[in-house]
Amino acid sequence: MNGKSLWRRLRYGRPIVVVSGLPRSGTSMAMRMLAAGGMEIVTDGERQADEDNPRGYYEDERVKDLANEPDKSWLRASKGRAVKVISFLLKDLPPNLNYKVVLMRRDLTEVLASQRKMLNRRNETDDTPDGRMMELWQDQLWRVNYLLRHAPQFEWIEIDYGEALRDPEAAATRIAGLVDGLNERAMAEVVDPSLYRNRAET
């Protein structure tokens, strides 16, 4: 821990572990790994497991209000626990807290395919052309990476979804390098490669 991190730790307390990424990028899998590794998860259980996420979503509805709700005191009570926050909302996390971020990345063609299938199953539509959607995601990821590199409240790593499914032990080791005290073996054991259902062509 460098001097700046130590100062922030003394001033703002234990970090909140944040799992983030685009929708359909493996964030639920990362939350499941943290839970298996022994970390307490912040979730309200409102969104139940379904065909798109058969192992559960691990979400908390309060996250959706980060951009508009001035009272974010519930986050202060989440120190030392893990919260799932979509990448677009990372900028709305209060700067007077510390965060350790596991940013999930996935091939954007896979994200798109998974998103389209989920919408179809729910009889929902999105008229945004595929090319434009990819551009929007690329821009969002650039902004997220810039924020994480420059904002002092964040420590972070990137985990590639496909690589984590192929080598869960390595992914567990990397996450445990960011978050102390996790059971790496238990984390790796809950990774289910059979859920890798939308693969990019190689």
Backbone as JSON, one array per atom type, in Angstrom:
{
  "sequence": "MNGKSLWRRLRYGRPIVVVSGLPRSGTSMAMRMLAAGGMEIVTDGERQADEDNPRGYYEDERVKDLANEPDKSWLRASKGRAVKVISFLLKDLPPNLNYKVVLMRRDLTEVLASQRKMLNRRNETDDTPDGRMMELWQDQLWRVNYLLRHAPQFEWIEIDYGEALRDPEAAATRIAGLVDGLNERAMAEVVDPSLYRNRAET",
  "N": [[0.85, -1.19, 0.0], [0.71, 2.12, -1.01], [1.75, 5.5, -0.01], [-0.34, 7.35, -0.54], [-2.58, 5.66, -0.73], [-2.61, 4.59, 1.83], [-3.11, 6.88, 3.34], [-5.69, 7.53, 2.41], [-7.02, 5.26, 3.27], [-6.84, 5.49, 6.05], [-8.3, 7.83, 6.39], [-10.84, 7.43, 5.12], [-11.59, 4.83, 5.59], [-12.29, 1.23, 5.37], [-12.2, -0.27, 2.11], [-14.87, -0.45, -0.32], [-15.71, -3.25, -2.18], [-16.12, -3.35, -5.56], [-17.81, -4.76, -8.2], [-17.79, -4.45, -11.62], [-18.74, -3.51, -15.0], [-19.8, -3.81, -18.45], [-23.27, -4.59, -19.21], [-23.98, -8.1, -19.29], [-21.35, -9.03, -19.2], [-20.09, -10.71, -17.47], [-20.27, -9.98, -14.81], [-21.98, -10.99, -12.83], [-20.93, -13.55, -12.46], [-18.44, -12.87, -11.36], [-19.26, -11.72, -8.95], [-20.37, -13.99, -7.76], [-18.08, -15.51, -7.44], [-16.68, -13.95, -5.55], [-18.44, -14.17, -3.37], [-18.28, -16.93, -2.89], [-15.65, -17.02, -2.16], [-15.7, -16.0, 0.36], [-16.5, -13.41, 0.86], [-18.77, -10.93, 2.01], [-21.8, -10.13, 0.41], [-23.53, -7.42, -1.07], [-26.79, -7.4, -1.66], [-30.21, -7.28, -2.66], [-31.84, -9.29, -3.43], [-33.95, -8.98, -5.13], [-34.01, -9.33, -7.93], [-34.45, -12.25, -9.46], [-32.86, -15.42, -10.18], [-32.71, -16.56, -13.56], [-33.29, -17.77, -16.94], [-31.36, -16.36, -18.35], [-29.47, -15.69, -16.45], [-28.73, -18.13, -14.73], [-27.51, -18.66, -12.29], [-28.01, -16.53, -10.7], [-28.25, -12.93, -10.06], [-27.14, -11.13, -8.22], [-27.65, -8.44, -7.4], [-28.44, -5.05, -6.31], [-31.13, -2.98, -5.96], [-30.83, -0.31, -5.25], [-28.55, 0.63, -6.43], [-29.24, 1.47, -8.98], [-30.14, 4.03, -8.58], [-28.01, 5.66, -8.13], [-27.14, 7.84, -9.67], [-29.08, 9.8, -9.32], [-30.03, 9.9, -6.7], [-29.5, 11.68, -3.83], [-28.91, 10.78, -1.24], [-26.67, 8.58, -0.29], [-25.95, 7.0, 1.76], [-26.15, 4.33, 2.36], [-24.11, 3.12, 1.03], [-21.87, 3.73, 2.55], [-22.28, 2.06, 4.67], [-21.59, -0.27, 3.47], [-18.94, -0.85, 3.47], [-16.15, -2.98, 3.17], [-17.61, -4.97, 2.02], [-19.06, -6.47, -0.97], [-20.28, -4.96, -3.92], [-22.33, -4.8, -6.78], [-21.97, -2.83, -9.57], [-23.01, -1.27, -12.44], [-20.95, -0.35, -15.23], [-21.41, 2.22, -16.29], [-22.3, 3.68, -14.13], [-20.21, 4.01, -12.38], [-18.99, 6.5, -12.17], [-20.69, 7.86, -10.53], [-20.32, 7.06, -7.95], [-19.69, 7.99, -4.59], [-16.91, 10.15, -3.97], [-15.68, 10.25, -1.51], [-15.17, 7.81, -0.38], [-13.47, 4.63, -0.35], [-12.62, 2.37, -2.98], [-12.29, -0.9, -4.3], [-12.03, -2.16, -7.38], [-13.27, -4.65, -9.47], [-13.12, -4.96, -12.7], [-14.96, -6.24, -15.22], [-14.31, -7.52, -18.42], [-15.37, -8.21, -21.76], [-15.47, -9.7, -24.98], [-16.9, -7.57, -27.32], [-18.65, -8.36, -29.34], [-19.65, -10.69, -28.31], [-20.94, -9.71, -26.04], [-22.94, -8.21, -27.29], [-24.38, -10.21, -28.68], [-25.31, -11.75, -26.53], [-26.84, -9.87, -25.17], [-28.83, -9.29, -27.09], [-30.13, -11.77, -27.29], [-31.16, -12.02, -24.72], [-32.99, -9.88, -24.66], [-34.73, -10.73, -26.65], [-35.83, -13.04, -25.49], [-37.33, -11.86, -23.55], [-39.2, -10.55, -24.94], [-38.63, -7.93, -25.65], [-37.41, -4.94, -27.27], [-34.7, -3.26, -28.91], [-33.87, -0.57, -30.73], [-31.45, 0.4, -31.5], [-28.86, 0.37, -33.84], [-26.55, -2.35, -34.41], [-23.84, -1.63, -34.92], [-23.74, 1.01, -33.98], [-24.35, 0.58, -31.29], [-22.08, -0.82, -30.46], [-20.16, 1.19, -30.76], [-21.03, 3.01, -28.79], [-20.62, 1.47, -26.48], [-17.84, 1.12, -26.59], [-16.98, 3.74, -26.27], [-17.97, 4.23, -23.69], [-16.47, 2.4, -22.18], [-13.91, 3.43, -22.57], [-14.15, 5.84, -21.17], [-14.63, 4.86, -18.6], [-12.23, 3.5, -18.06], [-10.49, 5.67, -18.07], [-11.44, 7.12, -15.85], [-10.96, 5.26, -13.75], [-8.19, 5.1, -13.85], [-7.39, 7.64, -13.07], [-8.82, 8.71, -10.87], [-8.47, 9.05, -7.41], [-9.8, 7.47, -5.56], [-10.06, 4.91, -6.41], [-8.82, 1.59, -6.63], [-7.91, -0.96, -8.9], [-8.54, -3.81, -11.06], [-8.57, -5.54, -14.21], [-10.57, -8.14, -15.48], [-10.79, -10.59, -17.87], [-13.62, -12.02, -19.23], [-13.91, -14.38, -20.86], [-11.33, -15.52, -20.58], [-11.33, -15.98, -17.85], [-13.21, -18.03, -17.65], [-11.91, -20.01, -19.0], [-9.62, -20.37, -17.47], [-10.13, -20.49, -14.46], [-8.73, -20.6, -12.04], [-6.54, -18.87, -12.34], [-7.88, -16.44, -12.63], [-9.13, -16.25, -10.13], [-6.87, -16.0, -8.51], [-5.89, -13.51, -9.34], [-7.98, -11.79, -8.55], [-7.92, -12.22, -5.81], [-5.51, -11.06, -5.31], [-6.12, -8.41, -5.34], [-8.13, -8.15, -3.45], [-7.95, -8.85, -0.16], [-7.74, -11.91, 1.8], [-9.37, -13.88, 0.64], [-10.77, -17.07, -0.32], [-9.21, -18.74, -2.63], [-9.42, -21.23, -3.96], [-12.09, -22.0, -3.53], [-13.35, -19.94, -4.89], [-12.57, -20.4, -7.56], [-13.84, -22.81, -8.02], [-16.55, -22.3, -8.35], [-16.91, -21.28, -10.84], [-18.51, -21.7, -13.88], [-18.05, -23.13, -16.82], [-19.96, -23.98, -18.66], [-21.82, -22.03, -18.94], [-20.9, -20.28, -20.76], [-22.17, -19.15, -23.33], [-22.34, -17.56, -25.56], [-20.15, -17.14, -27.75], [-17.46, -15.45, -29.31], [-16.42, -15.72, -32.72], [-13.44, -17.45, -33.51]],
  "CA": [[0.0, 0.0, 0.0], [1.52, 3.32, -1.08], [1.41, 6.53, 0.96], [-1.66, 7.91, -0.84], [-3.59, 4.67, -0.39], [-2.66, 4.5, 3.29], [-3.79, 8.09, 3.82], [-7.12, 7.4, 2.12], [-7.55, 4.19, 4.13], [-6.98, 6.05, 7.4], [-9.34, 8.87, 6.4], [-12.15, 7.0, 4.65], [-11.92, 3.49, 6.07], [-12.14, 0.06, 4.51], [-12.79, -0.07, 0.78], [-15.98, -1.25, -0.84], [-15.32, -4.01, -3.37], [-17.11, -3.1, -6.6], [-17.73, -5.53, -9.45], [-18.39, -3.6, -12.63], [-18.57, -3.88, -16.39], [-21.0, -3.69, -19.26], [-24.22, -5.71, -19.03], [-23.66, -9.38, -19.95], [-19.9, -9.15, -19.33], [-19.55, -11.62, -16.45], [-20.26, -9.39, -13.47], [-22.64, -11.9, -11.88], [-19.97, -14.6, -12.17], [-17.43, -12.32, -10.45], [-19.9, -11.61, -7.64], [-20.49, -15.34, -7.23], [-16.73, -15.89, -7.01], [-16.39, -13.26, -4.29], [-19.26, -14.78, -2.32], [-17.69, -18.24, -2.58], [-14.37, -16.78, -1.51], [-15.88, -15.59, 1.74], [-16.86, -12.0, 1.0], [-20.19, -10.62, 2.15], [-22.33, -9.5, -0.79], [-24.66, -6.51, -0.9], [-27.83, -7.71, -2.64], [-31.54, -7.27, -2.07], [-32.52, -10.49, -3.86], [-35.16, -8.66, -5.9], [-33.93, -9.93, -9.27], [-34.25, -13.67, -9.27], [-32.18, -16.18, -11.23], [-33.57, -16.92, -14.68], [-32.56, -18.45, -18.02], [-30.22, -15.55, -18.76], [-28.49, -15.78, -15.36], [-29.26, -19.22, -13.92], [-26.9, -18.69, -10.96], [-28.4, -15.34, -9.96], [-27.76, -11.64, -10.53], [-26.37, -10.49, -7.15], [-27.83, -7.0, -7.58], [-29.18, -4.28, -5.33], [-31.86, -1.98, -6.72], [-30.39, 1.04, -4.9], [-27.48, 1.02, -7.35], [-29.82, 2.16, -10.13], [-30.44, 5.42, -8.22], [-26.78, 6.37, -7.77], [-26.99, 9.11, -10.4], [-30.12, 10.77, -8.98], [-30.37, 9.89, -5.28], [-28.43, 12.34, -3.07], [-28.59, 10.02, -0.04], [-25.96, 7.35, -0.63], [-25.38, 6.55, 3.03], [-26.11, 2.87, 2.38], [-22.79, 2.69, 0.56], [-20.95, 3.81, 3.67], [-22.5, 0.84, 5.45], [-21.17, -1.41, 2.67], [-17.49, -1.0, 3.52], [-15.73, -4.35, 3.43], [-18.48, -5.9, 1.31], [-19.0, -6.37, -2.43], [-21.46, -4.38, -4.56], [-22.29, -4.83, -8.24], [-22.31, -1.51, -10.11], [-22.79, -1.22, -13.88], [-19.82, 0.54, -15.51], [-21.88, 3.57, -16.54], [-22.58, 4.36, -12.87], [-19.02, 4.15, -11.53], [-18.74, 7.92, -11.98], [-21.62, 8.4, -9.54], [-19.94, 6.62, -6.62], [-19.14, 9.11, -3.82], [-15.45, 10.14, -3.94], [-15.17, 10.22, -0.14], [-15.05, 6.43, 0.04], [-12.46, 3.88, -1.09], [-13.19, 1.26, -3.75], [-11.46, -1.84, -5.05], [-12.92, -2.47, -8.49], [-13.02, -5.74, -10.41], [-13.79, -4.57, -13.95], [-15.08, -7.38, -16.13], [-14.3, -7.19, -19.84], [-15.79, -9.31, -22.62], [-15.54, -9.37, -26.4], [-18.15, -6.83, -27.51], [-19.58, -9.12, -30.17], [-20.32, -11.62, -27.4], [-21.86, -8.91, -25.24], [-24.07, -7.86, -28.14], [-25.17, -11.41, -28.93], [-25.97, -12.12, -25.28], [-27.86, -8.85, -24.9], [-29.94, -9.47, -28.03], [-30.87, -12.98, -26.92], [-31.91, -11.73, -23.51], [-34.12, -9.04, -25.04], [-35.69, -11.55, -27.4], [-36.54, -13.91, -24.55], [-38.25, -11.03, -22.76], [-40.08, -9.86, -25.88], [-38.28, -6.52, -25.64], [-36.66, -4.54, -28.45], [-33.79, -2.12, -28.85], [-33.73, -0.2, -32.13], [-30.11, 0.9, -31.77], [-28.12, -0.54, -34.73], [-25.44, -3.04, -33.76], [-22.61, -0.85, -35.03], [-23.83, 2.16, -33.08], [-24.28, 0.08, -29.93], [-20.67, -1.12, -30.19], [-19.48, 2.47, -30.58], [-21.4, 3.54, -27.48], [-19.94, 0.68, -25.45], [-16.41, 1.43, -26.64], [-16.81, 5.07, -25.66], [-18.19, 4.1, -22.26], [-15.33, 1.71, -21.59], [-12.8, 4.38, -22.54], [-14.4, 6.78, -20.06], [-14.47, 4.12, -17.36], [-10.8, 3.28, -17.84], [-9.89, 6.96, -17.72], [-11.84, 7.4, -14.47], [-10.28, 4.36, -12.84], [-6.76, 5.41, -13.84], [-7.07, 8.98, -12.57], [-9.51, 9.07, -9.64], [-7.7, 8.44, -6.32], [-10.6, 6.58, -4.71], [-10.15, 3.58, -7.0], [-7.81, 0.6, -7.01], [-8.7, -1.79, -9.79], [-7.98, -4.77, -12.0], [-9.46, -6.01, -15.27], [-10.66, -9.59, -15.66], [-11.46, -10.96, -19.1], [-14.63, -13.06, -18.96], [-13.56, -15.63, -21.53], [-10.13, -16.08, -19.96], [-11.7, -16.48, -16.52], [-13.89, -19.3, -17.83], [-10.91, -20.99, -19.44], [-8.63, -20.58, -16.4], [-10.7, -19.85, -13.28], [-7.74, -20.49, -10.97], [-5.77, -17.65, -12.56], [-8.77, -15.31, -12.34], [-9.28, -16.19, -8.68], [-5.62, -15.48, -7.95], [-5.81, -12.07, -9.61], [-8.95, -11.1, -7.7], [-7.41, -12.31, -4.44], [-4.42, -10.1, -5.2], [-6.72, -7.1, -5.09], [-8.98, -8.23, -2.25], [-7.28, -9.77, 0.77], [-8.48, -12.83, 2.64], [-10.34, -14.7, -0.09], [-10.46, -18.47, -0.56], [-9.06, -18.83, -4.08], [-9.92, -22.51, -4.48], [-13.55, -21.95, -3.55], [-13.72, -19.01, -5.96], [-12.4, -21.05, -8.87], [-14.74, -23.95, -8.15], [-17.93, -21.91, -8.71], [-16.94, -20.85, -12.23], [-19.19, -22.73, -14.67], [-17.8, -22.88, -18.25], [-21.13, -24.31, -19.49], [-22.61, -20.82, -19.12], [-20.28, -19.47, -21.82], [-23.06, -19.57, -24.41], [-22.27, -16.66, -26.72], [-18.72, -16.99, -27.98], [-17.04, -14.84, -30.56], [-15.72, -16.65, -33.6], [-11.97, -17.33, -33.42]],
  "C": [[0.88, 1.24, 0.0], [1.01, 4.38, -0.1], [0.03, 7.11, 0.75], [-2.77, 6.94, -0.44], [-3.73, 4.54, 1.13], [-3.39, 5.7, 3.87], [-5.3, 7.98, 3.59], [-7.74, 6.33, 3.01], [-7.78, 4.72, 5.54], [-8.13, 7.06, 7.46], [-10.72, 8.33, 6.11], [-12.52, 5.57, 5.02], [-11.76, 2.39, 5.04], [-12.78, 0.31, 3.15], [-14.04, -0.93, 0.57], [-15.45, -1.98, -2.07], [-16.44, -3.87, -4.39], [-16.82, -4.0, -7.8], [-18.47, -4.74, -10.5], [-18.09, -4.13, -14.03], [-19.85, -3.57, -17.16], [-22.0, -4.79, -18.89], [-23.76, -6.92, -19.83], [-22.15, -9.59, -20.11], [-19.28, -10.03, -18.25], [-19.55, -11.07, -15.04], [-20.93, -10.29, -12.44], [-21.7, -13.05, -11.51], [-18.92, -14.1, -11.18], [-18.01, -12.16, -9.05], [-20.03, -12.99, -6.98], [-19.13, -15.84, -6.73], [-16.38, -15.24, -5.68], [-17.17, -13.87, -3.13], [-18.69, -16.13, -1.9], [-16.37, -18.09, -1.84], [-14.47, -16.28, -0.1], [-16.27, -14.15, 1.94], [-18.36, -11.84, 1.13], [-20.65, -9.78, 0.97], [-23.5, -8.59, -0.44], [-25.66, -6.81, -2.02], [-29.18, -7.71, -1.95], [-32.36, -8.48, -2.51], [-33.76, -10.25, -4.71], [-35.16, -9.34, -7.27], [-33.54, -11.38, -9.14], [-33.48, -14.29, -10.44], [-33.19, -16.55, -12.32], [-32.72, -17.58, -15.76], [-31.32, -17.69, -18.44], [-29.1, -15.57, -17.72], [-28.95, -16.86, -14.39], [-28.64, -19.33, -12.53], [-27.21, -17.44, -10.15], [-27.69, -14.08, -10.43], [-26.92, -10.88, -9.5], [-26.45, -8.96, -7.23], [-28.55, -6.38, -6.39], [-29.82, -3.11, -6.08], [-31.4, -0.55, -6.42], [-29.29, 1.54, -5.82], [-28.04, 1.83, -8.51], [-30.07, 3.64, -9.86], [-29.19, 6.23, -7.89], [-26.68, 7.74, -8.42], [-27.94, 10.18, -9.89], [-30.44, 10.88, -7.5], [-29.25, 10.53, -4.47], [-28.01, 11.56, -1.83], [-27.97, 8.67, -0.44], [-25.32, 6.74, 0.62], [-25.3, 5.03, 3.11], [-24.77, 2.35, 1.89], [-21.77, 2.72, 1.69], [-21.07, 2.56, 4.56], [-22.04, -0.42, 4.72], [-19.65, -1.59, 2.65], [-17.13, -2.44, 3.88], [-16.6, -5.39, 2.78], [-18.42, -5.64, -0.19], [-20.34, -5.89, -2.99], [-21.27, -4.45, -6.08], [-22.81, -3.5, -8.78], [-22.0, -1.5, -11.61], [-21.75, -0.14, -14.2], [-20.25, 1.99, -15.7], [-22.05, 4.37, -15.25], [-21.37, 4.48, -11.95], [-18.73, 5.62, -11.22], [-19.61, 8.53, -10.9], [-21.36, 7.87, -8.13], [-19.33, 7.78, -5.86], [-17.62, 9.04, -3.73], [-14.86, 10.06, -2.54], [-15.26, 8.82, 0.48], [-13.95, 5.78, -0.78], [-13.12, 2.69, -1.78], [-12.08, 0.39, -4.35], [-12.36, -2.43, -6.13], [-12.4, -3.66, -9.29], [-13.82, -5.41, -11.66], [-13.78, -5.75, -14.91], [-15.11, -6.87, -17.58], [-14.69, -8.43, -20.64], [-15.8, -8.81, -24.06], [-16.9, -8.75, -26.69], [-19.14, -7.54, -28.43], [-20.33, -10.15, -29.33], [-21.33, -10.9, -26.52], [-23.12, -8.61, -26.03], [-24.97, -9.07, -28.37], [-25.96, -11.81, -27.68], [-27.1, -11.15, -24.94], [-29.08, -9.03, -25.8], [-30.78, -10.69, -27.66], [-31.71, -12.75, -25.67], [-33.15, -10.89, -23.81], [-35.19, -9.84, -25.78], [-36.5, -12.45, -26.47], [-37.58, -13.14, -23.75], [-39.24, -10.27, -23.64], [-39.88, -8.34, -25.82], [-37.44, -6.21, -26.87], [-35.75, -3.37, -28.13], [-33.47, -1.77, -30.3], [-32.34, 0.35, -32.48], [-29.37, -0.08, -32.69], [-26.91, -1.14, -34.02], [-24.16, -2.22, -33.77], [-22.6, 0.34, -34.08], [-23.74, 1.73, -31.62], [-22.83, -0.22, -29.54], [-19.88, 0.17, -29.97], [-19.77, 3.07, -29.2], [-20.69, 2.79, -26.36], [-18.45, 0.99, -25.42], [-16.12, 2.78, -26.0], [-16.98, 4.98, -24.14], [-17.0, 3.44, -21.58], [-14.09, 2.6, -21.55], [-12.94, 5.33, -21.37], [-14.2, 6.1, -18.71], [-12.99, 3.9, -17.05], [-10.1, 4.57, -17.46], [-10.2, 7.3, -16.26], [-11.04, 6.55, -13.49], [-8.79, 4.66, -12.74], [-6.45, 6.71, -13.09], [-7.74, 9.35, -11.26], [-8.87, 8.34, -8.46], [-8.48, 7.46, -5.47], [-10.62, 5.14, -5.21], [-8.8, 2.86, -7.04], [-8.56, -0.42, -7.87], [-7.86, -2.77, -10.59], [-9.03, -5.05, -13.07], [-9.41, -7.53, -15.33], [-11.42, -9.85, -16.96], [-12.37, -12.17, -18.85], [-14.25, -14.4, -19.58], [-12.35, -16.3, -20.92], [-10.44, -16.65, -18.58], [-12.4, -17.83, -16.62], [-12.91, -20.39, -18.24], [-9.92, -21.33, -18.32], [-9.13, -19.9, -15.12], [-9.71, -19.7, -12.13], [-6.93, -19.21, -11.1], [-6.61, -16.41, -12.24], [-8.94, -15.15, -10.83], [-8.03, -15.62, -8.02], [-5.5, -13.98, -8.17], [-6.77, -11.29, -8.72], [-8.47, -11.1, -6.25], [-6.2, -11.39, -4.23], [-4.89, -8.69, -4.94], [-7.45, -7.07, -3.76], [-8.39, -9.28, -1.32], [-8.27, -10.75, 1.41], [-9.47, -13.73, 1.96], [-9.83, -16.14, -0.25], [-10.41, -18.71, -2.07], [-9.64, -20.13, -4.65], [-11.44, -22.49, -4.58], [-14.05, -21.02, -4.65], [-13.66, -19.69, -7.32], [-13.44, -22.14, -9.09], [-16.15, -23.55, -8.57], [-18.03, -21.38, -10.14], [-17.48, -21.99, -13.09], [-19.01, -22.45, -16.17], [-19.01, -23.18, -19.13], [-22.01, -23.09, -19.73], [-22.02, -19.89, -20.17], [-20.99, -19.79, -23.12], [-23.03, -18.68, -25.63], [-20.82, -16.31, -26.97], [-18.46, -16.31, -29.31], [-16.32, -15.88, -31.4], [-14.23, -16.37, -33.51], [-11.34, -17.85, -34.68]]
}
